[in-house]
Short mmCIF file of N, CA and C in Angstrom, two decimals:
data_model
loop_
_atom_site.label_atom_id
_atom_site.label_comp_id
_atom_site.label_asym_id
_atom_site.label_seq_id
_atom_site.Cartn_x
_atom_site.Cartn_y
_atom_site.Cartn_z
N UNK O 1 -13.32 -17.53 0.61
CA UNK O 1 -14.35 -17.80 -0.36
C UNK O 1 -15.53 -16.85 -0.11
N UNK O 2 -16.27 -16.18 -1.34
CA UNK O 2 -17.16 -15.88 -1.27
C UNK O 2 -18.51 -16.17 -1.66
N UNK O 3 -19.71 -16.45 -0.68
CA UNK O 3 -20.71 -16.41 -1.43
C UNK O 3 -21.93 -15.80 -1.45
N UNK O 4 -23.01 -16.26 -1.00
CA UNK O 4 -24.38 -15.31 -1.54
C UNK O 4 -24.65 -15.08 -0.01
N UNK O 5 -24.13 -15.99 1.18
CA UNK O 5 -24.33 -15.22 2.34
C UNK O 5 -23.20 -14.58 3.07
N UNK O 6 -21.88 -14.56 2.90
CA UNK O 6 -21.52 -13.38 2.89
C UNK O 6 -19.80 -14.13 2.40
N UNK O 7 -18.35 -13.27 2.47
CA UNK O 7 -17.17 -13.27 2.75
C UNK O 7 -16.87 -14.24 3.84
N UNK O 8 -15.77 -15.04 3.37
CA UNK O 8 -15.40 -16.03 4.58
C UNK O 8 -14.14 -14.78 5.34
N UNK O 9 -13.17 -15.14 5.74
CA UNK O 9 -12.35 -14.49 6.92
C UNK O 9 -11.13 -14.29 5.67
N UNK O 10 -10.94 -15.69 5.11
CA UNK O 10 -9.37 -15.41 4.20
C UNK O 10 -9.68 -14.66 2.77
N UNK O 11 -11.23 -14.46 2.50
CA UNK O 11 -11.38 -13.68 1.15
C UNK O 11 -11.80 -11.85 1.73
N UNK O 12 -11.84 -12.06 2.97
CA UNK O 12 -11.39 -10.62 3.33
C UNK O 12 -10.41 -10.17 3.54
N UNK O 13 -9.48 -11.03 4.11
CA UNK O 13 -8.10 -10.50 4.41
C UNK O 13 -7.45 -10.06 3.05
N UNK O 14 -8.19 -10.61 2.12
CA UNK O 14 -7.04 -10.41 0.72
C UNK O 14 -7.69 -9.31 0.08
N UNK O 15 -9.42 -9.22 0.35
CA UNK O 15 -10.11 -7.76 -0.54
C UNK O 15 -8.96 -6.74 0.70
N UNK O 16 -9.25 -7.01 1.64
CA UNK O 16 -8.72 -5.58 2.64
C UNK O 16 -7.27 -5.04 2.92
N UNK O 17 -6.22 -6.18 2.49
CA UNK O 17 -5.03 -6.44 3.07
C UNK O 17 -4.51 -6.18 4.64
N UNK O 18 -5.55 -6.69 5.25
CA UNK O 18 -5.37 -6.75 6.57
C UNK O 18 -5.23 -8.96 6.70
N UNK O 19 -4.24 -9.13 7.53
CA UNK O 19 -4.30 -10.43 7.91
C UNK O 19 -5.27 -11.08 8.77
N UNK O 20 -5.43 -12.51 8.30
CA UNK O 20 -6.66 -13.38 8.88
C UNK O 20 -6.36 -12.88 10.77
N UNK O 21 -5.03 -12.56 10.71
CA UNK O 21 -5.06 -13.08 12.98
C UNK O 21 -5.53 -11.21 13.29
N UNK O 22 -5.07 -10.55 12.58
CA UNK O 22 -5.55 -8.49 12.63
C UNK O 22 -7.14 -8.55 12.41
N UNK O 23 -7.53 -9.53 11.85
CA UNK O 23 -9.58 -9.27 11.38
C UNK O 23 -9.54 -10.18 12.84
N UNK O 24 -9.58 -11.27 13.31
CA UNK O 24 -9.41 -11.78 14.48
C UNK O 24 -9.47 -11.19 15.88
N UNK O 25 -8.06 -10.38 15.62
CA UNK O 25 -8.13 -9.29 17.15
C UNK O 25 -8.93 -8.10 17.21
N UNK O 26 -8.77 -7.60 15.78
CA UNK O 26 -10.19 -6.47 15.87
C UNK O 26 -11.16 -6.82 16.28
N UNK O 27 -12.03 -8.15 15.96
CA UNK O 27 -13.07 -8.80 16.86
C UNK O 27 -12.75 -8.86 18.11
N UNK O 28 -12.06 -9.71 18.18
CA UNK O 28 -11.52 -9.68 19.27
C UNK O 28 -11.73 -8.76 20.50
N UNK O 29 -10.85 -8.01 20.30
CA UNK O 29 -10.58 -6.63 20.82
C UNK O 29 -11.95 -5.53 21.04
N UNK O 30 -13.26 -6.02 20.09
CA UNK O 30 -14.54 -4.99 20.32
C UNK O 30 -14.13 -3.80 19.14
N UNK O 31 -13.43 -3.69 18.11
CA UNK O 31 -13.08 -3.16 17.01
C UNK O 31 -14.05 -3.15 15.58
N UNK O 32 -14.81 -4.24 15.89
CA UNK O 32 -15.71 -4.55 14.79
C UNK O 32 -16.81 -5.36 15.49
N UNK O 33 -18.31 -4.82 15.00
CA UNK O 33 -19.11 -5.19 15.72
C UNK O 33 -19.43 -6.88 15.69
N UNK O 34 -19.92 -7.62 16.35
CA UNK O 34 -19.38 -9.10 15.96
C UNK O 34 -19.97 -9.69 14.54
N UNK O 35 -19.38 -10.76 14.28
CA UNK O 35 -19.04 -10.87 12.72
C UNK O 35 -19.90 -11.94 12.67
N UNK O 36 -21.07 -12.00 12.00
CA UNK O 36 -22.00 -13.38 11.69
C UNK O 36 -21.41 -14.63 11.55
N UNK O 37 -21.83 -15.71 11.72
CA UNK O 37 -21.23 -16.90 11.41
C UNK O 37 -21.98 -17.37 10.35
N UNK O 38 -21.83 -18.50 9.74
CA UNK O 38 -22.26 -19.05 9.35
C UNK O 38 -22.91 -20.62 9.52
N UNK O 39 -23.75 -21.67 8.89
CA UNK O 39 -23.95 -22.96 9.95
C UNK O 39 -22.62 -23.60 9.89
N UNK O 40 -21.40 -23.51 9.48
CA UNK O 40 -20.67 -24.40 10.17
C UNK O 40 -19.58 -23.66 10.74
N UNK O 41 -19.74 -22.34 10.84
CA UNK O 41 -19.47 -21.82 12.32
C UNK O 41 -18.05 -20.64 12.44
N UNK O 42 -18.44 -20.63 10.78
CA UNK O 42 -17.11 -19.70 9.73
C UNK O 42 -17.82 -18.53 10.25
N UNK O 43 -16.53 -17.40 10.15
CA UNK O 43 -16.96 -15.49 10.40
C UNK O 43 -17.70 -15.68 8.46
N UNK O 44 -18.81 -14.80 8.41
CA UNK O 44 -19.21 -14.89 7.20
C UNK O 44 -19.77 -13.40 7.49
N UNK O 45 -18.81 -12.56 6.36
CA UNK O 45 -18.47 -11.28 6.07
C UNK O 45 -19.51 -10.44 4.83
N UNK O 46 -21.35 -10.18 5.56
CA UNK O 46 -21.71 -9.23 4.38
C UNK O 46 -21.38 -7.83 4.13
N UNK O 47 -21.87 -7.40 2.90
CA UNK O 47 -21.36 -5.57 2.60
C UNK O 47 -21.53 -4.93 3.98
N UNK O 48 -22.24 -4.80 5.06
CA UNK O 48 -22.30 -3.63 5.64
C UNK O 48 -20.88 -4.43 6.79
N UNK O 49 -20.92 -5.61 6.87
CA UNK O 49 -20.10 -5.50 7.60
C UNK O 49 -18.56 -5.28 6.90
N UNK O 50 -18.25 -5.62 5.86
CA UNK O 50 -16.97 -5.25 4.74
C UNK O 50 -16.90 -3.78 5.24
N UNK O 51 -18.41 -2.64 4.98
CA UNK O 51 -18.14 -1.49 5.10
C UNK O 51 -17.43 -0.79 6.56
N UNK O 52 -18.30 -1.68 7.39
CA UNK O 52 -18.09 -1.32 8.55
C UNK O 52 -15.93 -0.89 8.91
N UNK O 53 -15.55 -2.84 8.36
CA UNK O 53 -14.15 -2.83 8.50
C UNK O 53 -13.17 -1.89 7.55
N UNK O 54 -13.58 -1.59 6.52
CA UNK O 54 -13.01 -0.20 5.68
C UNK O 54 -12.97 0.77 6.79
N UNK O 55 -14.33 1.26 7.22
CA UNK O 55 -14.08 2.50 8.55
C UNK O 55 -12.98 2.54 9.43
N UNK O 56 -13.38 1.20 10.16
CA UNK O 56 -12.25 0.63 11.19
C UNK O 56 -10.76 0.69 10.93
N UNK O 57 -10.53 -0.05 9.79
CA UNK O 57 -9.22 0.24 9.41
C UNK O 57 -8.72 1.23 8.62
N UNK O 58 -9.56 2.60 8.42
CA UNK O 58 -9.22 3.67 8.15
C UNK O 58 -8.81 4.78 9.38
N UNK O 59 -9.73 4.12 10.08
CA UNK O 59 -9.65 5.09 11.38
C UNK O 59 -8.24 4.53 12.16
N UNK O 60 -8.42 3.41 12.09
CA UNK O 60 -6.92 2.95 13.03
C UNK O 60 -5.37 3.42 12.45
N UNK O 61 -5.54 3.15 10.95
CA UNK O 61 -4.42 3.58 9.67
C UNK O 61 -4.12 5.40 10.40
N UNK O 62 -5.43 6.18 10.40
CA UNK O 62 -4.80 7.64 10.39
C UNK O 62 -5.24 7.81 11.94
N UNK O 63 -4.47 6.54 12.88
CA UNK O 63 -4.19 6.96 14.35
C UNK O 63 -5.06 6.65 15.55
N UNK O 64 -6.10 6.61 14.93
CA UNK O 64 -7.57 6.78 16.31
C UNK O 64 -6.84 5.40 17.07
N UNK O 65 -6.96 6.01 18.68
CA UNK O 65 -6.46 5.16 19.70
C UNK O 65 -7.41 3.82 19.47
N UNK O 66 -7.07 2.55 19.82
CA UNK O 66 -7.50 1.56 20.22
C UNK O 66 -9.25 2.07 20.93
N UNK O 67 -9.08 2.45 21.63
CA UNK O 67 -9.80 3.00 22.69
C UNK O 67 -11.06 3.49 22.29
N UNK O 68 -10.54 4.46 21.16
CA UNK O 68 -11.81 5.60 20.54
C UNK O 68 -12.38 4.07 19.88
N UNK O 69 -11.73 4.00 18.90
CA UNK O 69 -12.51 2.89 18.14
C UNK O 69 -13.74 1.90 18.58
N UNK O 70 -13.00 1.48 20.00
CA UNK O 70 -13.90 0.84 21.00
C UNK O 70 -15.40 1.55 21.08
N UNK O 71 -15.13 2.79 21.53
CA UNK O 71 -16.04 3.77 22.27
C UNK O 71 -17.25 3.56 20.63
N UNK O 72 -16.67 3.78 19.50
CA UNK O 72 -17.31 4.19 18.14
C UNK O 72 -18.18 3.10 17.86
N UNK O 73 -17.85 2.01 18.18
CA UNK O 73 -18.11 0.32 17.72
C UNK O 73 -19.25 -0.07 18.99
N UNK O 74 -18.95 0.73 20.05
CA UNK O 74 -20.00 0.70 20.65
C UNK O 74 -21.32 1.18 20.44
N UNK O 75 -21.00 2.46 20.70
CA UNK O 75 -22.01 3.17 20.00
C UNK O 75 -22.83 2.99 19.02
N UNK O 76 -22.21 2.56 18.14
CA UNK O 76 -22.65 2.07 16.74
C UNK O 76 -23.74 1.13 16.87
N UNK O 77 -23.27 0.28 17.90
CA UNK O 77 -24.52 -0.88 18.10
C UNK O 77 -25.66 -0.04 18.47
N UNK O 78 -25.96 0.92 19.21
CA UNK O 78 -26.79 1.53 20.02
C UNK O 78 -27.51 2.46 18.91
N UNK O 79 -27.16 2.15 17.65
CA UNK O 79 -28.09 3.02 16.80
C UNK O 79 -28.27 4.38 16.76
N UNK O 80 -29.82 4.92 16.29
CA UNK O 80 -29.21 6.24 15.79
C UNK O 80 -29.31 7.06 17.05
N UNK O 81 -29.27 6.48 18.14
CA UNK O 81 -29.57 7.28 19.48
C UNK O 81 -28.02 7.87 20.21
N UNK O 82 -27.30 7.61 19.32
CA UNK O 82 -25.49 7.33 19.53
C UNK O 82 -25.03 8.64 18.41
N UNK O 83 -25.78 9.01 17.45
CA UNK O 83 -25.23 10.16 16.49
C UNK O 83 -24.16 11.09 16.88
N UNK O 84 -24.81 11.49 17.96
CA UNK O 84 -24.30 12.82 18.32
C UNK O 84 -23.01 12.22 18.81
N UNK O 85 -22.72 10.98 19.70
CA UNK O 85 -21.14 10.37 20.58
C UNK O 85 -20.33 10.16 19.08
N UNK O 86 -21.23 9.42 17.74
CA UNK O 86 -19.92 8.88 16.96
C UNK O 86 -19.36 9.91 15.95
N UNK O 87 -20.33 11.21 15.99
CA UNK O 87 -20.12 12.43 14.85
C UNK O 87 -18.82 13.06 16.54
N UNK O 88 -18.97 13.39 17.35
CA UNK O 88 -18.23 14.11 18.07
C UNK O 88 -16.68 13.16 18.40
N UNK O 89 -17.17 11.57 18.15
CA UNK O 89 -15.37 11.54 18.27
C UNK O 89 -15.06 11.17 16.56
N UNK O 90 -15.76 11.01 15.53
CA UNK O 90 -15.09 11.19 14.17
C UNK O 90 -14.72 13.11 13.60
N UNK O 91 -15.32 13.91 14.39
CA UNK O 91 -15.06 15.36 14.30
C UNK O 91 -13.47 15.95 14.99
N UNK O 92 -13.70 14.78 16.31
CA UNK O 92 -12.57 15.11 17.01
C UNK O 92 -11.01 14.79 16.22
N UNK O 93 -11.17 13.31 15.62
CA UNK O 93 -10.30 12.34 15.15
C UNK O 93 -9.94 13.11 13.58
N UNK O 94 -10.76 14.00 13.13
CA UNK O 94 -11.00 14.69 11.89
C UNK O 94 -10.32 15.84 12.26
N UNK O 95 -9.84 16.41 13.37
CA UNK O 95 -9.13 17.43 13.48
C UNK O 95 -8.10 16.96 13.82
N UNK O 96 -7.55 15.53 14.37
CA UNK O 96 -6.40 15.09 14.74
C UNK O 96 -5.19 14.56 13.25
N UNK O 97 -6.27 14.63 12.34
CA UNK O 97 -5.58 14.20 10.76
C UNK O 97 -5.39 15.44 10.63
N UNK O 98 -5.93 16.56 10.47
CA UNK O 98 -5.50 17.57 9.72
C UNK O 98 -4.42 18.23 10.46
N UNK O 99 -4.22 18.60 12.18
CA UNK O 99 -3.04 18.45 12.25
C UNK O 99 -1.86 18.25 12.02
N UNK O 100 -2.25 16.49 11.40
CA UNK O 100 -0.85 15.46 11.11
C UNK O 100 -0.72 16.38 10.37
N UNK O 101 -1.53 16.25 9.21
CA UNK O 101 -1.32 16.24 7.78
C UNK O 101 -0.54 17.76 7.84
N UNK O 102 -0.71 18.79 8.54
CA UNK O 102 -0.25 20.16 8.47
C UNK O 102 1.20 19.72 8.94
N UNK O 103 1.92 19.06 10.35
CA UNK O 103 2.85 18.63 10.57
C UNK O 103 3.81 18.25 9.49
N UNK O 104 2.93 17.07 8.62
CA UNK O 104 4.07 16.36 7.58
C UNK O 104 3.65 16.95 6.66
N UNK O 105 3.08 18.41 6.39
CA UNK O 105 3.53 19.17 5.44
C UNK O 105 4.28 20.41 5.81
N UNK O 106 5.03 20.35 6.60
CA UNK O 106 6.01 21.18 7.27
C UNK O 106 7.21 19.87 6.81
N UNK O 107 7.08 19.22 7.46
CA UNK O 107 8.37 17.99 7.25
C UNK O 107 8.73 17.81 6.05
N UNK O 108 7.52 17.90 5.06
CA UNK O 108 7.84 17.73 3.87
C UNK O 108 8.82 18.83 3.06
N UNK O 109 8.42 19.73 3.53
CA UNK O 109 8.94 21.16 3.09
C UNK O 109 10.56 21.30 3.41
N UNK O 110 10.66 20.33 5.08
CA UNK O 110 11.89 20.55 5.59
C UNK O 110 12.92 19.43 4.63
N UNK O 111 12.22 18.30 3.94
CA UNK O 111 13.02 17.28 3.31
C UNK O 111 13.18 17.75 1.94
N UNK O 112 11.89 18.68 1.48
CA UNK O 112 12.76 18.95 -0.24
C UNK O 112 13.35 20.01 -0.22
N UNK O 113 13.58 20.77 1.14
CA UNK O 113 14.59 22.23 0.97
C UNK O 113 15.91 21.08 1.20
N UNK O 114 16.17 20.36 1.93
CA UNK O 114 17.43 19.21 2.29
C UNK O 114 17.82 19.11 0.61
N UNK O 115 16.65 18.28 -0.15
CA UNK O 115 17.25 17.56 -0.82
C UNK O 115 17.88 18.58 -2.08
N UNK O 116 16.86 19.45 -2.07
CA UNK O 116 17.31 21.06 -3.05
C UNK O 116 18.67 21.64 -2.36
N UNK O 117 18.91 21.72 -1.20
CA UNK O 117 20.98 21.98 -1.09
C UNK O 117 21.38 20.90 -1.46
N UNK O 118 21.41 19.65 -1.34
CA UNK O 118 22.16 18.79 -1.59
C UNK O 118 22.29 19.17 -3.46
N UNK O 119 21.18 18.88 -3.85
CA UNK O 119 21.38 18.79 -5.45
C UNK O 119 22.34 20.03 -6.17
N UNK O 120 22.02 21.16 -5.41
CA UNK O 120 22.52 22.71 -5.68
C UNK O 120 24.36 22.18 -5.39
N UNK O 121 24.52 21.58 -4.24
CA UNK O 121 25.97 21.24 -3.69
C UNK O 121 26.49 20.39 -4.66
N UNK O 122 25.93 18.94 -5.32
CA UNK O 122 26.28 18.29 -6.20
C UNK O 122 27.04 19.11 -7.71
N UNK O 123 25.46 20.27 -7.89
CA UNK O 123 25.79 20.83 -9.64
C UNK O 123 26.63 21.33 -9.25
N UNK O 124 27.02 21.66 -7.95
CA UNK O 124 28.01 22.82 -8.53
C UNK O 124 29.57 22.26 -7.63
N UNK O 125 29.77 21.21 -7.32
CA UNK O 125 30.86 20.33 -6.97
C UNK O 125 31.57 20.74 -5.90
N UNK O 126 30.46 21.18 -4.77
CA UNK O 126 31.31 21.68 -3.40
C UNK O 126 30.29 20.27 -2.23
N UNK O 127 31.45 20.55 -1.14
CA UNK O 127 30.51 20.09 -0.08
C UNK O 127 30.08 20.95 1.01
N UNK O 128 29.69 20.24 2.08
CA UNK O 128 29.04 20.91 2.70
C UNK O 128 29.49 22.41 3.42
N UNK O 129 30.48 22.07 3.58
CA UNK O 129 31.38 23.13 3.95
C UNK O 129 31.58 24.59 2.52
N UNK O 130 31.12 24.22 1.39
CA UNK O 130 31.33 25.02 0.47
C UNK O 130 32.74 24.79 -0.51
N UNK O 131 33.67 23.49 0.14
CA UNK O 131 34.73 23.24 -0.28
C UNK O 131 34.45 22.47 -1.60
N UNK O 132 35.48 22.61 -2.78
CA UNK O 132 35.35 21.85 -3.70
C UNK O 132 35.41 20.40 -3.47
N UNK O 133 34.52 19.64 -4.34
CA UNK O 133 34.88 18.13 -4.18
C UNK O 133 35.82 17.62 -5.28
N UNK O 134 36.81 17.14 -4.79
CA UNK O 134 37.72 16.34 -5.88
C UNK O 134 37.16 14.79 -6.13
N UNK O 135 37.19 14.21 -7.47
CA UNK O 135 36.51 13.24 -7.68
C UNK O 135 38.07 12.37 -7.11
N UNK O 136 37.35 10.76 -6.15
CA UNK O 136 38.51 10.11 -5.31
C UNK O 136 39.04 9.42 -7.36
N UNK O 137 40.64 9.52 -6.79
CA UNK O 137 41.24 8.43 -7.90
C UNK O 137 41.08 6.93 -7.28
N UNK O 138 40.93 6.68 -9.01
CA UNK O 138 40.38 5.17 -8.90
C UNK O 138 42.35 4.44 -8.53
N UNK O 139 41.78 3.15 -8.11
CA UNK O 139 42.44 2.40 -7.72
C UNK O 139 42.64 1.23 -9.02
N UNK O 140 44.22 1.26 -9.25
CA UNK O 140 44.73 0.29 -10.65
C UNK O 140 44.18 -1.18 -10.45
#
């Protein structure tokens, strides 16, 4: 449920598609800086903290160790005296995506040259070997 003081726990899990026990251990765990309550003692979820968990689970989605995250979430509390620690491991973590991303665009390259012989082998009714394919006879 949401209201004017902030997101309960199960109307985030469903804006974020992260599950109620994953918003849990991220607390948990020092992943998200701690989560307001409310008076009867609910996590009550405002925008900066919504924003906060978008970060979090962007950063975790494209890899950042457990660890960094920690280090970031720390920092974070410590205000703007922390700039320089959370720009040097989101710079670092920013060269660790583009990597990937160069990787699985090599992979990618290696799966549509695959799937371009296969299709080339199909039109033209050989297999792999270059041998013709005979279509199997059906069974009476």
């Amino acid at each position: 449920m949401t209201t004017s003081t902030g997101a309960g726990i199960r109307a985030v899990a469903e804006r974020t598609g992260l599950s109620v026990d994953t918003l849990r251990w991220y607390e948990k765990e020092g992943l998200l800086p701690p989560v307001r309550r409310g008076p009867d003692g609910r996590r009550r979820y405002d925008e900066a903290a919504l924003g906060f968990l978008q970060l979090v689970s962007a950063l975790r989605r494209t890899g950042m160790p457990v660890a960094d995250v920690r280090a970031f979430v720390r920092a974070a509390e410590e205000g703007a005296a922390s700039y320089g620690r959370r720009m040097a491991l989101l710079t670092a973590h920013r060269a660790a995506i583009q990597r990937r991303q160069e990787e699985l665009r090599r992979d990618l390259g290696l799966v549509e040259a695959k799937i371009a012989h296969y299709s080339d082998l199909v039109a033209r009714g050989l297999d792999c070997q270059g041998l013709p394919v005979h279509p199997a006879k059906e069974n009476p």
